[in-house]
Short mmCIF file of N, CA, C and O and ligand atoms in Angstrom, two decimals:
data_model
loop_
_atom_site.label_atom_id
_atom_site.label_comp_id
_atom_site.label_asym_id
_atom_site.label_seq_id
_atom_site.Cartn_x
_atom_site.Cartn_y
_atom_site.Cartn_z
N LYS A 1 -32.07 -20.40 -2.57
CA LYS A 1 -31.51 -19.23 -1.84
C LYS A 1 -31.67 -19.41 -0.33
O LYS A 1 -32.78 -19.68 0.17
N VAL A 2 -30.59 -19.24 0.39
CA VAL A 2 -30.66 -19.30 1.84
C VAL A 2 -30.76 -17.87 2.37
O VAL A 2 -29.93 -17.04 2.05
N PRO A 3 -31.80 -17.57 3.17
CA PRO A 3 -31.93 -16.20 3.66
C PRO A 3 -30.73 -15.80 4.54
O PRO A 3 -30.25 -16.61 5.35
N GLY A 4 -30.24 -14.61 4.35
CA GLY A 4 -29.14 -14.11 5.16
C GLY A 4 -27.78 -14.65 4.74
O GLY A 4 -26.75 -14.32 5.32
N PHE A 5 -27.76 -15.50 3.74
CA PHE A 5 -26.49 -16.07 3.28
C PHE A 5 -25.88 -15.15 2.23
O PHE A 5 -26.48 -14.90 1.19
N ASP A 6 -24.71 -14.65 2.52
CA ASP A 6 -24.03 -13.74 1.61
C ASP A 6 -22.76 -14.45 1.13
O ASP A 6 -21.82 -14.63 1.88
N ALA A 7 -22.78 -14.87 -0.13
CA ALA A 7 -21.69 -15.68 -0.67
C ALA A 7 -20.34 -14.98 -0.56
O ALA A 7 -19.32 -15.60 -0.20
N LYS A 8 -20.32 -13.68 -0.82
CA LYS A 8 -19.07 -12.93 -0.80
C LYS A 8 -18.46 -12.95 0.61
O LYS A 8 -17.27 -13.19 0.79
N ARG A 9 -19.32 -12.71 1.61
CA ARG A 9 -18.84 -12.70 3.00
C ARG A 9 -18.36 -14.08 3.42
O ARG A 9 -17.39 -14.22 4.16
N MET A 10 -19.07 -15.10 2.94
CA MET A 10 -18.70 -16.48 3.28
C MET A 10 -17.32 -16.82 2.72
O MET A 10 -16.48 -17.40 3.42
N VAL A 11 -17.08 -16.43 1.47
CA VAL A 11 -15.78 -16.68 0.84
C VAL A 11 -14.69 -15.94 1.62
O VAL A 11 -13.63 -16.49 1.93
N GLU A 12 -14.98 -14.70 2.00
CA GLU A 12 -14.02 -13.91 2.78
C GLU A 12 -13.70 -14.60 4.10
O GLU A 12 -12.55 -14.72 4.50
N PHE A 13 -14.76 -15.08 4.77
CA PHE A 13 -14.61 -15.75 6.05
C PHE A 13 -13.72 -16.99 5.93
O PHE A 13 -12.78 -17.19 6.69
N ILE A 14 -14.01 -17.80 4.90
CA ILE A 14 -13.26 -19.04 4.72
C ILE A 14 -11.80 -18.76 4.39
O ILE A 14 -10.90 -19.33 5.02
N THR A 15 -11.54 -17.84 3.45
CA THR A 15 -10.15 -17.58 3.07
C THR A 15 -9.37 -16.98 4.24
O THR A 15 -8.22 -17.30 4.46
N THR A 16 -10.04 -16.12 5.03
CA THR A 16 -9.36 -15.53 6.19
C THR A 16 -8.98 -16.60 7.19
O THR A 16 -7.87 -16.61 7.71
N ASN A 17 -9.91 -17.53 7.43
CA ASN A 17 -9.64 -18.55 8.43
C ASN A 17 -8.67 -19.62 7.96
O ASN A 17 -8.00 -20.25 8.76
N LEU A 18 -8.59 -19.79 6.65
CA LEU A 18 -7.60 -20.74 6.12
C LEU A 18 -6.18 -20.23 6.34
O LEU A 18 -5.25 -21.00 6.45
N THR A 19 -6.03 -18.90 6.38
CA THR A 19 -4.69 -18.36 6.59
C THR A 19 -4.34 -18.36 8.08
O THR A 19 -3.21 -18.11 8.44
N ASP A 20 -5.33 -18.63 8.92
CA ASP A 20 -5.08 -18.73 10.36
C ASP A 20 -4.58 -20.14 10.66
O ASP A 20 -5.35 -21.08 10.69
N ILE A 21 -3.28 -20.25 10.88
CA ILE A 21 -2.70 -21.57 11.09
C ILE A 21 -2.70 -21.91 12.57
O ILE A 21 -2.80 -21.04 13.41
N SER A 22 -2.62 -23.19 12.85
CA SER A 22 -2.63 -23.64 14.24
C SER A 22 -1.30 -23.28 14.92
O SER A 22 -0.30 -23.03 14.25
N GLU A 23 -1.33 -23.27 16.23
CA GLU A 23 -0.12 -22.97 17.02
C GLU A 23 1.01 -23.95 16.69
O GLU A 23 2.17 -23.56 16.58
N GLU A 24 0.64 -25.20 16.52
CA GLU A 24 1.61 -26.25 16.23
C GLU A 24 2.28 -26.00 14.87
O GLU A 24 3.50 -26.09 14.74
N GLU A 25 1.45 -25.66 13.89
CA GLU A 25 1.95 -25.37 12.54
C GLU A 25 2.87 -24.14 12.58
O GLU A 25 3.94 -24.11 11.95
N ARG A 26 2.48 -23.12 13.33
CA ARG A 26 3.27 -21.91 13.44
C ARG A 26 4.64 -22.21 14.06
O ARG A 26 5.66 -21.74 13.59
N ARG A 27 4.62 -23.03 15.10
CA ARG A 27 5.87 -23.38 15.79
C ARG A 27 6.83 -24.08 14.83
O ARG A 27 8.00 -23.77 14.77
N LYS A 28 6.27 -25.01 14.04
CA LYS A 28 7.08 -25.76 13.07
C LYS A 28 7.67 -24.83 12.02
O LYS A 28 8.86 -24.91 11.70
N ARG A 29 6.82 -23.97 11.48
CA ARG A 29 7.29 -23.05 10.41
C ARG A 29 8.34 -22.08 10.93
O ARG A 29 9.31 -21.78 10.25
N LEU A 30 8.12 -21.62 12.16
CA LEU A 30 9.06 -20.67 12.76
C LEU A 30 10.41 -21.34 13.01
O LEU A 30 11.46 -20.73 12.80
N GLU A 31 10.36 -22.59 13.42
CA GLU A 31 11.60 -23.32 13.68
C GLU A 31 12.38 -23.52 12.38
O GLU A 31 13.59 -23.29 12.33
N LYS A 32 11.65 -23.88 11.32
CA LYS A 32 12.27 -24.07 10.00
C LYS A 32 12.84 -22.74 9.50
O LYS A 32 13.97 -22.68 9.01
N GLN A 33 12.06 -21.68 9.68
CA GLN A 33 12.48 -20.34 9.26
C GLN A 33 13.77 -19.93 9.96
O GLN A 33 14.70 -19.41 9.34
N SER A 34 13.82 -20.16 11.28
CA SER A 34 15.01 -19.74 12.05
C SER A 34 16.25 -20.52 11.64
O SER A 34 17.36 -20.02 11.69
N LYS A 35 16.04 -21.77 11.18
CA LYS A 35 17.18 -22.60 10.78
C LYS A 35 17.61 -22.33 9.35
O LYS A 35 18.79 -22.39 9.02
N GLU A 36 16.62 -22.05 8.45
CA GLU A 36 16.93 -22.06 7.02
C GLU A 36 16.88 -20.71 6.33
O GLU A 36 17.40 -20.57 5.23
N ASN A 37 16.20 -19.74 6.94
CA ASN A 37 16.01 -18.47 6.23
C ASN A 37 17.04 -17.44 6.73
O ASN A 37 17.04 -17.05 7.89
N GLU A 38 17.90 -17.02 5.81
CA GLU A 38 18.97 -16.08 6.20
C GLU A 38 18.42 -14.71 6.60
O GLU A 38 19.14 -13.88 7.13
N TYR A 39 17.13 -14.47 6.32
CA TYR A 39 16.53 -13.18 6.70
C TYR A 39 15.80 -13.24 8.04
O TYR A 39 15.24 -12.24 8.48
N HIS A 40 15.83 -14.41 8.67
CA HIS A 40 15.13 -14.57 9.94
C HIS A 40 15.57 -13.53 10.97
O HIS A 40 14.75 -13.00 11.72
N ARG A 41 16.85 -13.22 10.99
CA ARG A 41 17.37 -12.31 12.02
C ARG A 41 16.85 -10.87 11.92
O ARG A 41 17.03 -10.08 12.84
N PHE A 42 16.18 -10.54 10.80
CA PHE A 42 15.70 -9.17 10.64
C PHE A 42 14.24 -8.98 11.08
O PHE A 42 13.75 -7.86 11.16
N VAL A 43 13.54 -10.08 11.32
CA VAL A 43 12.09 -9.98 11.49
C VAL A 43 11.60 -10.10 12.94
O VAL A 43 10.40 -10.32 13.17
N GLU A 44 12.49 -9.88 13.88
CA GLU A 44 12.13 -9.81 15.30
C GLU A 44 11.28 -11.00 15.76
O GLU A 44 10.33 -10.84 16.52
N GLY A 45 11.63 -12.17 15.23
CA GLY A 45 10.95 -13.39 15.68
C GLY A 45 9.60 -13.65 15.03
O GLY A 45 8.94 -14.64 15.35
N HIS A 46 9.19 -12.78 14.12
CA HIS A 46 7.89 -12.96 13.48
C HIS A 46 7.95 -13.99 12.36
O HIS A 46 8.97 -14.12 11.69
N LEU A 47 6.83 -14.65 12.15
CA LEU A 47 6.73 -15.61 11.06
C LEU A 47 6.59 -14.86 9.73
O LEU A 47 5.75 -13.97 9.60
N ILE A 48 7.43 -15.23 8.76
CA ILE A 48 7.39 -14.61 7.43
C ILE A 48 6.26 -15.24 6.61
O ILE A 48 6.20 -16.47 6.47
N LEU A 49 5.39 -14.41 6.08
CA LEU A 49 4.25 -14.89 5.29
C LEU A 49 4.54 -14.83 3.79
O LEU A 49 4.01 -15.60 3.02
N LYS A 50 5.37 -13.85 3.41
CA LYS A 50 5.79 -13.75 2.00
C LYS A 50 7.08 -12.95 1.95
O LYS A 50 7.25 -11.99 2.71
N GLN A 51 7.97 -13.35 1.06
CA GLN A 51 9.19 -12.56 0.87
C GLN A 51 9.60 -12.58 -0.58
O GLN A 51 9.25 -13.49 -1.33
N GLY A 52 10.34 -11.53 -0.98
CA GLY A 52 10.81 -11.48 -2.35
C GLY A 52 11.54 -10.19 -2.62
O GLY A 52 11.37 -9.20 -1.89
N LEU A 53 12.35 -10.21 -3.68
CA LEU A 53 13.10 -9.01 -4.05
C LEU A 53 12.18 -8.04 -4.79
O LEU A 53 11.45 -8.44 -5.71
N ILE A 54 12.24 -6.80 -4.35
CA ILE A 54 11.39 -5.75 -4.90
C ILE A 54 12.25 -4.51 -5.13
O ILE A 54 13.10 -4.19 -4.29
N ASP A 55 12.02 -3.84 -6.25
CA ASP A 55 12.69 -2.56 -6.47
C ASP A 55 11.82 -1.45 -5.92
O ASP A 55 10.69 -1.27 -6.36
N LYS A 56 12.35 -0.75 -4.92
CA LYS A 56 11.61 0.33 -4.26
C LYS A 56 12.12 1.66 -4.81
O LYS A 56 13.28 2.02 -4.61
N ARG A 57 11.22 2.35 -5.48
CA ARG A 57 11.62 3.61 -6.11
C ARG A 57 11.40 4.78 -5.17
O ARG A 57 10.39 4.87 -4.48
N LYS A 58 12.40 5.64 -5.13
CA LYS A 58 12.26 6.88 -4.35
C LYS A 58 13.00 7.94 -5.14
O LYS A 58 14.20 7.83 -5.35
N GLY A 59 12.27 8.93 -5.62
CA GLY A 59 12.88 9.91 -6.51
C GLY A 59 13.21 9.25 -7.83
O GLY A 59 12.42 8.45 -8.35
N LEU A 60 14.39 9.51 -8.35
CA LEU A 60 14.76 8.98 -9.66
C LEU A 60 15.20 7.53 -9.61
O LEU A 60 15.10 6.80 -10.58
N PHE A 61 15.71 7.13 -8.43
CA PHE A 61 16.37 5.84 -8.36
C PHE A 61 15.56 4.79 -7.63
O PHE A 61 14.74 5.10 -6.77
N ALA A 62 15.83 3.55 -8.00
CA ALA A 62 15.20 2.43 -7.30
C ALA A 62 16.29 1.64 -6.60
O ALA A 62 17.40 1.51 -7.10
N ARG A 63 15.95 1.13 -5.43
CA ARG A 63 16.87 0.26 -4.67
C ARG A 63 16.24 -1.11 -4.58
O ARG A 63 15.07 -1.23 -4.23
N ARG A 64 17.02 -2.14 -4.89
CA ARG A 64 16.49 -3.50 -4.77
C ARG A 64 16.58 -3.95 -3.31
O ARG A 64 17.64 -3.89 -2.69
N ARG A 65 15.44 -4.36 -2.80
CA ARG A 65 15.35 -4.76 -1.39
C ARG A 65 14.65 -6.09 -1.25
O ARG A 65 13.75 -6.40 -2.03
N MET A 66 15.03 -6.86 -0.23
CA MET A 66 14.28 -8.05 0.11
C MET A 66 13.13 -7.60 1.01
O MET A 66 13.36 -7.06 2.09
N PHE A 67 11.91 -7.78 0.52
CA PHE A 67 10.72 -7.43 1.30
C PHE A 67 10.26 -8.65 2.08
O PHE A 67 10.22 -9.76 1.54
N LEU A 68 9.93 -8.41 3.35
CA LEU A 68 9.53 -9.50 4.24
C LEU A 68 8.21 -9.13 4.91
O LEU A 68 8.18 -8.25 5.78
N LEU A 69 7.15 -9.78 4.46
CA LEU A 69 5.83 -9.55 5.06
C LEU A 69 5.65 -10.60 6.15
O LEU A 69 5.75 -11.80 5.88
N THR A 70 5.42 -10.13 7.37
CA THR A 70 5.34 -11.06 8.50
C THR A 70 4.04 -10.87 9.28
O THR A 70 3.31 -9.90 9.08
N GLU A 71 3.84 -11.82 10.19
CA GLU A 71 2.77 -11.64 11.17
C GLU A 71 3.11 -10.41 11.99
O GLU A 71 4.25 -9.95 12.01
N GLY A 72 2.13 -9.87 12.63
CA GLY A 72 2.32 -8.67 13.45
C GLY A 72 1.19 -7.67 13.26
O GLY A 72 0.50 -7.37 14.20
N PRO A 73 0.98 -7.17 11.99
CA PRO A 73 1.82 -7.43 10.80
C PRO A 73 2.97 -6.42 10.67
O PRO A 73 2.94 -5.33 11.25
N HIS A 74 3.97 -6.84 9.90
CA HIS A 74 5.10 -5.97 9.57
C HIS A 74 5.47 -6.18 8.11
O HIS A 74 5.24 -7.26 7.56
N LEU A 75 6.04 -5.15 7.52
CA LEU A 75 6.59 -5.27 6.17
C LEU A 75 7.98 -4.63 6.20
O LEU A 75 8.14 -3.41 6.12
N TYR A 76 8.97 -5.52 6.42
CA TYR A 76 10.36 -5.07 6.55
C TYR A 76 11.03 -5.06 5.17
O TYR A 76 10.64 -5.84 4.30
N TYR A 77 12.05 -4.23 5.00
CA TYR A 77 12.88 -4.36 3.80
C TYR A 77 14.35 -4.26 4.16
O TYR A 77 14.77 -3.46 4.98
N VAL A 78 15.09 -5.17 3.50
CA VAL A 78 16.51 -5.38 3.83
C VAL A 78 17.34 -5.20 2.57
O VAL A 78 16.94 -5.65 1.49
N ASP A 79 18.48 -4.57 2.72
CA ASP A 79 19.46 -4.50 1.63
C ASP A 79 20.05 -5.91 1.49
O ASP A 79 20.71 -6.41 2.40
N PRO A 80 19.78 -6.58 0.35
CA PRO A 80 20.18 -7.99 0.22
C PRO A 80 21.68 -8.18 -0.03
O PRO A 80 22.19 -9.28 0.12
N VAL A 81 22.36 -7.11 -0.40
CA VAL A 81 23.80 -7.22 -0.67
C VAL A 81 24.58 -7.05 0.63
O VAL A 81 25.40 -7.88 1.00
N ASN A 82 24.26 -5.96 1.34
CA ASN A 82 24.98 -5.69 2.59
C ASN A 82 24.32 -6.33 3.81
O ASN A 82 24.86 -6.23 4.91
N LYS A 83 23.17 -6.96 3.57
CA LYS A 83 22.43 -7.62 4.66
C LYS A 83 22.21 -6.65 5.83
O LYS A 83 22.63 -6.89 6.96
N VAL A 84 21.53 -5.55 5.49
CA VAL A 84 21.20 -4.53 6.50
C VAL A 84 19.71 -4.21 6.41
O VAL A 84 19.19 -3.98 5.30
N LEU A 85 19.05 -4.18 7.55
CA LEU A 85 17.65 -3.76 7.58
C LEU A 85 17.57 -2.27 7.26
O LEU A 85 18.20 -1.45 7.95
N LYS A 86 16.83 -1.92 6.21
CA LYS A 86 16.76 -0.51 5.81
C LYS A 86 15.52 0.18 6.34
O LYS A 86 15.50 1.40 6.47
N GLY A 87 14.48 -0.56 6.60
CA GLY A 87 13.27 0.07 7.13
C GLY A 87 12.08 -0.84 7.11
O GLY A 87 12.19 -2.05 6.86
N GLN A 88 10.93 -0.23 7.39
CA GLN A 88 9.66 -0.94 7.37
C GLN A 88 8.62 -0.03 6.73
O GLN A 88 8.65 1.18 6.94
N VAL A 89 7.72 -0.64 6.00
CA VAL A 89 6.53 0.09 5.56
C VAL A 89 5.58 0.06 6.76
O VAL A 89 5.28 -1.02 7.27
N PRO A 90 5.14 1.24 7.25
CA PRO A 90 4.33 1.23 8.46
C PRO A 90 2.94 0.64 8.23
O PRO A 90 2.19 1.11 7.38
N TRP A 91 2.62 -0.39 8.98
CA TRP A 91 1.31 -1.03 8.87
C TRP A 91 0.28 -0.29 9.71
O TRP A 91 0.58 0.14 10.82
N SER A 92 -0.89 -0.18 9.17
CA SER A 92 -2.03 0.32 9.94
C SER A 92 -3.26 -0.08 9.16
O SER A 92 -3.17 -0.61 8.05
N GLU A 93 -4.41 0.22 9.76
CA GLU A 93 -5.67 -0.05 9.09
C GLU A 93 -5.76 0.72 7.77
O GLU A 93 -6.48 0.34 6.86
N ASN A 94 -4.99 1.80 7.70
CA ASN A 94 -5.04 2.65 6.50
C ASN A 94 -4.13 2.20 5.37
O ASN A 94 -4.09 2.84 4.33
N LEU A 95 -3.37 1.13 5.60
CA LEU A 95 -2.50 0.65 4.52
C LEU A 95 -3.36 0.04 3.41
O LEU A 95 -4.28 -0.73 3.67
N ARG A 96 -3.03 0.43 2.17
CA ARG A 96 -3.80 -0.09 1.04
C ARG A 96 -2.89 -0.39 -0.15
O ARG A 96 -2.23 0.50 -0.67
N PRO A 97 -2.83 -1.66 -0.57
CA PRO A 97 -2.03 -2.01 -1.74
C PRO A 97 -2.84 -1.82 -3.02
O PRO A 97 -4.07 -1.93 -2.99
N GLU A 98 -2.14 -1.54 -4.08
CA GLU A 98 -2.81 -1.33 -5.38
C GLU A 98 -1.89 -1.78 -6.50
O GLU A 98 -0.75 -1.31 -6.59
N ALA A 99 -2.37 -2.67 -7.34
CA ALA A 99 -1.56 -3.12 -8.49
C ALA A 99 -1.77 -2.14 -9.64
O ALA A 99 -2.89 -1.75 -9.94
N LYS A 100 -0.66 -1.73 -10.24
CA LYS A 100 -0.77 -0.84 -11.40
C LYS A 100 -0.72 -1.67 -12.68
O LYS A 100 -1.48 -1.46 -13.59
N ASN A 101 0.22 -2.60 -12.70
CA ASN A 101 0.31 -3.55 -13.81
C ASN A 101 1.03 -4.79 -13.28
O ASN A 101 1.17 -4.95 -12.08
N PHE A 102 1.49 -5.67 -14.18
CA PHE A 102 2.12 -6.92 -13.72
C PHE A 102 3.33 -6.67 -12.82
O PHE A 102 3.61 -7.44 -11.92
N LYS A 103 4.05 -5.60 -13.10
CA LYS A 103 5.28 -5.34 -12.37
C LYS A 103 5.10 -4.36 -11.20
O LYS A 103 5.63 -4.56 -10.11
N ILE A 104 4.37 -3.29 -11.47
CA ILE A 104 4.34 -2.18 -10.51
C ILE A 104 3.13 -2.27 -9.59
O ILE A 104 2.02 -2.56 -10.03
N PHE A 105 3.40 -2.04 -8.31
CA PHE A 105 2.29 -1.89 -7.37
C PHE A 105 2.63 -0.82 -6.36
O PHE A 105 3.80 -0.49 -6.15
N PHE A 106 1.58 -0.26 -5.78
CA PHE A 106 1.73 0.79 -4.79
C PHE A 106 1.31 0.26 -3.44
O PHE A 106 0.42 -0.58 -3.35
N VAL A 107 1.96 0.76 -2.40
CA VAL A 107 1.42 0.54 -1.06
C VAL A 107 1.17 1.93 -0.49
O VAL A 107 2.10 2.68 -0.22
N HIS A 108 -0.11 2.25 -0.38
CA HIS A 108 -0.49 3.56 0.15
C HIS A 108 -0.50 3.51 1.66
O HIS A 108 -1.10 2.61 2.25
N THR A 109 0.16 4.46 2.29
CA THR A 109 0.11 4.63 3.74
C THR A 109 -0.20 6.11 3.99
O THR A 109 -0.06 6.93 3.07
N PRO A 110 -0.62 6.47 5.21
CA PRO A 110 -1.05 7.86 5.43
C PRO A 110 -0.01 8.91 5.02
O PRO A 110 -0.37 9.95 4.49
N ASN A 111 1.26 8.63 5.24
CA ASN A 111 2.27 9.66 4.95
C ASN A 111 3.13 9.42 3.72
O ASN A 111 3.97 10.25 3.38
N ARG A 112 2.91 8.27 3.08
CA ARG A 112 3.76 7.99 1.90
C ARG A 112 3.13 6.89 1.07
O ARG A 112 2.53 5.95 1.60
N THR A 113 3.26 7.04 -0.23
CA THR A 113 2.90 5.95 -1.13
C THR A 113 4.21 5.32 -1.59
O THR A 113 5.06 5.98 -2.18
N TYR A 114 4.36 4.03 -1.28
CA TYR A 114 5.56 3.29 -1.70
C TYR A 114 5.35 2.84 -3.13
O TYR A 114 4.33 2.23 -3.46
N TYR A 115 6.33 3.13 -3.96
CA TYR A 115 6.29 2.80 -5.37
C TYR A 115 7.18 1.58 -5.57
O TYR A 115 8.42 1.67 -5.46
N LEU A 116 6.57 0.44 -5.81
CA LEU A 116 7.30 -0.83 -5.80
C LEU A 116 7.19 -1.56 -7.13
O LEU A 116 6.18 -1.46 -7.82
N GLU A 117 8.25 -2.27 -7.44
CA GLU A 117 8.29 -2.98 -8.71
C GLU A 117 8.81 -4.40 -8.48
O GLU A 117 9.89 -4.59 -7.94
N ASP A 118 7.98 -5.37 -8.89
CA ASP A 118 8.38 -6.77 -8.76
C ASP A 118 9.09 -7.20 -10.04
O ASP A 118 8.45 -7.29 -11.10
N PRO A 119 10.39 -7.47 -9.98
CA PRO A 119 11.13 -7.84 -11.19
C PRO A 119 10.59 -9.13 -11.81
O PRO A 119 10.81 -9.39 -12.99
N ASN A 120 9.87 -9.94 -11.02
CA ASN A 120 9.30 -11.19 -11.55
C ASN A 120 7.87 -11.02 -12.08
O ASN A 120 7.21 -12.02 -12.38
N SER A 121 7.41 -9.78 -12.15
CA SER A 121 6.07 -9.49 -12.68
C SER A 121 4.96 -10.24 -11.94
O SER A 121 4.01 -10.74 -12.55
N ARG A 122 5.09 -10.31 -10.63
CA ARG A 122 4.04 -10.95 -9.83
C ARG A 122 3.46 -9.94 -8.83
O ARG A 122 3.22 -10.28 -7.67
N SER A 123 3.25 -8.72 -9.30
CA SER A 123 2.76 -7.68 -8.40
C SER A 123 1.40 -8.06 -7.79
O SER A 123 1.13 -7.78 -6.63
N GLU A 124 0.59 -8.75 -8.58
CA GLU A 124 -0.75 -9.13 -8.11
C GLU A 124 -0.68 -10.06 -6.89
O GLU A 124 -1.50 -9.99 -5.99
N GLU A 125 0.34 -10.92 -6.85
CA GLU A 125 0.51 -11.83 -5.71
C GLU A 125 0.83 -11.07 -4.44
O GLU A 125 0.35 -11.41 -3.35
N TRP A 126 1.64 -10.02 -4.58
CA TRP A 126 1.94 -9.17 -3.43
C TRP A 126 0.68 -8.46 -2.95
O TRP A 126 0.39 -8.42 -1.75
N VAL A 127 -0.05 -7.91 -3.89
CA VAL A 127 -1.27 -7.19 -3.52
C VAL A 127 -2.26 -8.13 -2.83
O VAL A 127 -2.84 -7.79 -1.79
N LYS A 128 -2.41 -9.33 -3.38
CA LYS A 128 -3.34 -10.31 -2.78
C LYS A 128 -2.94 -10.67 -1.37
O LYS A 128 -3.76 -10.73 -0.46
N LYS A 129 -1.64 -10.89 -1.18
CA LYS A 129 -1.16 -11.28 0.15
C LYS A 129 -1.32 -10.14 1.15
O LYS A 129 -1.70 -10.35 2.30
N LEU A 130 -1.03 -8.92 0.69
CA LEU A 130 -1.19 -7.76 1.57
C LEU A 130 -2.66 -7.57 1.96
O LEU A 130 -2.97 -7.26 3.12
N GLN A 131 -3.55 -7.80 1.01
CA GLN A 131 -4.99 -7.69 1.29
C GLN A 131 -5.43 -8.76 2.27
O GLN A 131 -6.22 -8.50 3.19
N GLU A 132 -4.89 -9.96 2.08
CA GLU A 132 -5.21 -11.08 2.96
C GLU A 132 -4.78 -10.78 4.39
O GLU A 132 -5.53 -11.01 5.34
N VAL A 133 -3.57 -10.22 4.53
CA VAL A 133 -3.06 -9.88 5.86
C VAL A 133 -3.88 -8.73 6.46
O VAL A 133 -4.21 -8.74 7.64
N TRP A 134 -4.26 -7.76 5.61
CA TRP A 134 -5.11 -6.66 6.08
C TRP A 134 -6.40 -7.23 6.65
O TRP A 134 -6.83 -6.87 7.75
N GLN A 135 -7.01 -8.15 5.88
CA GLN A 135 -8.28 -8.76 6.28
C GLN A 135 -8.14 -9.50 7.62
O GLN A 135 -8.99 -9.38 8.49
N ARG A 136 -7.03 -10.18 7.77
CA ARG A 136 -6.81 -10.97 8.98
C ARG A 136 -6.66 -10.09 10.23
O ARG A 136 -7.13 -10.44 11.30
N TYR A 137 -6.01 -8.93 10.07
CA TYR A 137 -5.75 -8.08 11.24
C TYR A 137 -6.75 -6.95 11.43
O TYR A 137 -6.98 -6.52 12.55
N TYR A 138 -7.33 -6.47 10.34
CA TYR A 138 -8.21 -5.30 10.45
C TYR A 138 -9.62 -5.53 9.90
O TYR A 138 -10.46 -4.65 9.99
N GLY A 139 -9.82 -6.70 9.28
CA GLY A 139 -11.10 -6.95 8.62
C GLY A 139 -12.24 -7.22 9.60
O GLY A 139 -12.03 -7.48 10.76
C1 4IP B 1 17.52 6.65 -0.84
O1 4IP B 1 18.02 6.99 -2.10
C2 4IP B 1 17.02 5.23 -0.87
O2 4IP B 1 16.03 5.08 -1.87
C3 4IP B 1 16.41 4.90 0.49
O3 4IP B 1 15.91 3.59 0.47
C4 4IP B 1 15.30 5.85 0.86
O4 4IP B 1 14.87 5.56 2.17
C5 4IP B 1 15.80 7.26 0.86
O5 4IP B 1 14.73 8.14 1.10
C6 4IP B 1 16.41 7.63 -0.49
O6 4IP B 1 16.91 8.94 -0.42
P1 4IP B 1 19.61 6.90 -2.40
O7 4IP B 1 20.06 5.56 -1.89
O8 4IP B 1 19.71 7.03 -3.86
O9 4IP B 1 20.21 8.01 -1.62
P2 4IP B 1 16.55 2.45 1.41
O10 4IP B 1 16.30 2.87 2.83
O11 4IP B 1 15.81 1.20 1.05
O12 4IP B 1 18.01 2.39 1.08
P3 4IP B 1 13.51 4.84 2.55
O13 4IP B 1 13.93 3.65 3.38
O14 4IP B 1 12.72 5.80 3.36
O15 4IP B 1 12.79 4.42 1.31
P4 4IP B 1 14.55 8.98 2.47
O16 4IP B 1 13.68 10.13 2.11
O17 4IP B 1 13.85 8.04 3.43
O18 4IP B 1 15.91 9.34 2.94
#
């Protein structure tokens, strides 16, 4: 046992810093993104960390949107058919993701809980990435 060594904090520290990429790596990824990603024009020059189609439920109906989690952080959503930016989930220290099951996850924000459904049943990956970004900016 090493005094003062907290394994959980150490793991957190390492994973947080692994997601911190070098300036050179960021420049390369951003250049590739601007050339190859058709959603680049919606993210105000930010590097996209994760993207995917998500069904966002509001009332009775769900709308399928391309969700774009970027540095900043930002979480934009775009109508993938009409290629129109529809909005952003507001980021703050109070944002909290929660997986309900393989498909459904929530993003709690002070004024709204977003009810989201991953058609590919990878809700946990979204939650993990959102937590990772939270840790990087607010941890
Ligand atoms: C809409 O329902 C869409 O779900 C909108 O999502 C949503 O806005 C609207 O909520 C909601 O009324 P209909 O399309 O069936 O009318 P989107 O913007 O992705 O198209 P947000 O963006 O807020 O989820 P209101 O309350 O924001 O108007």
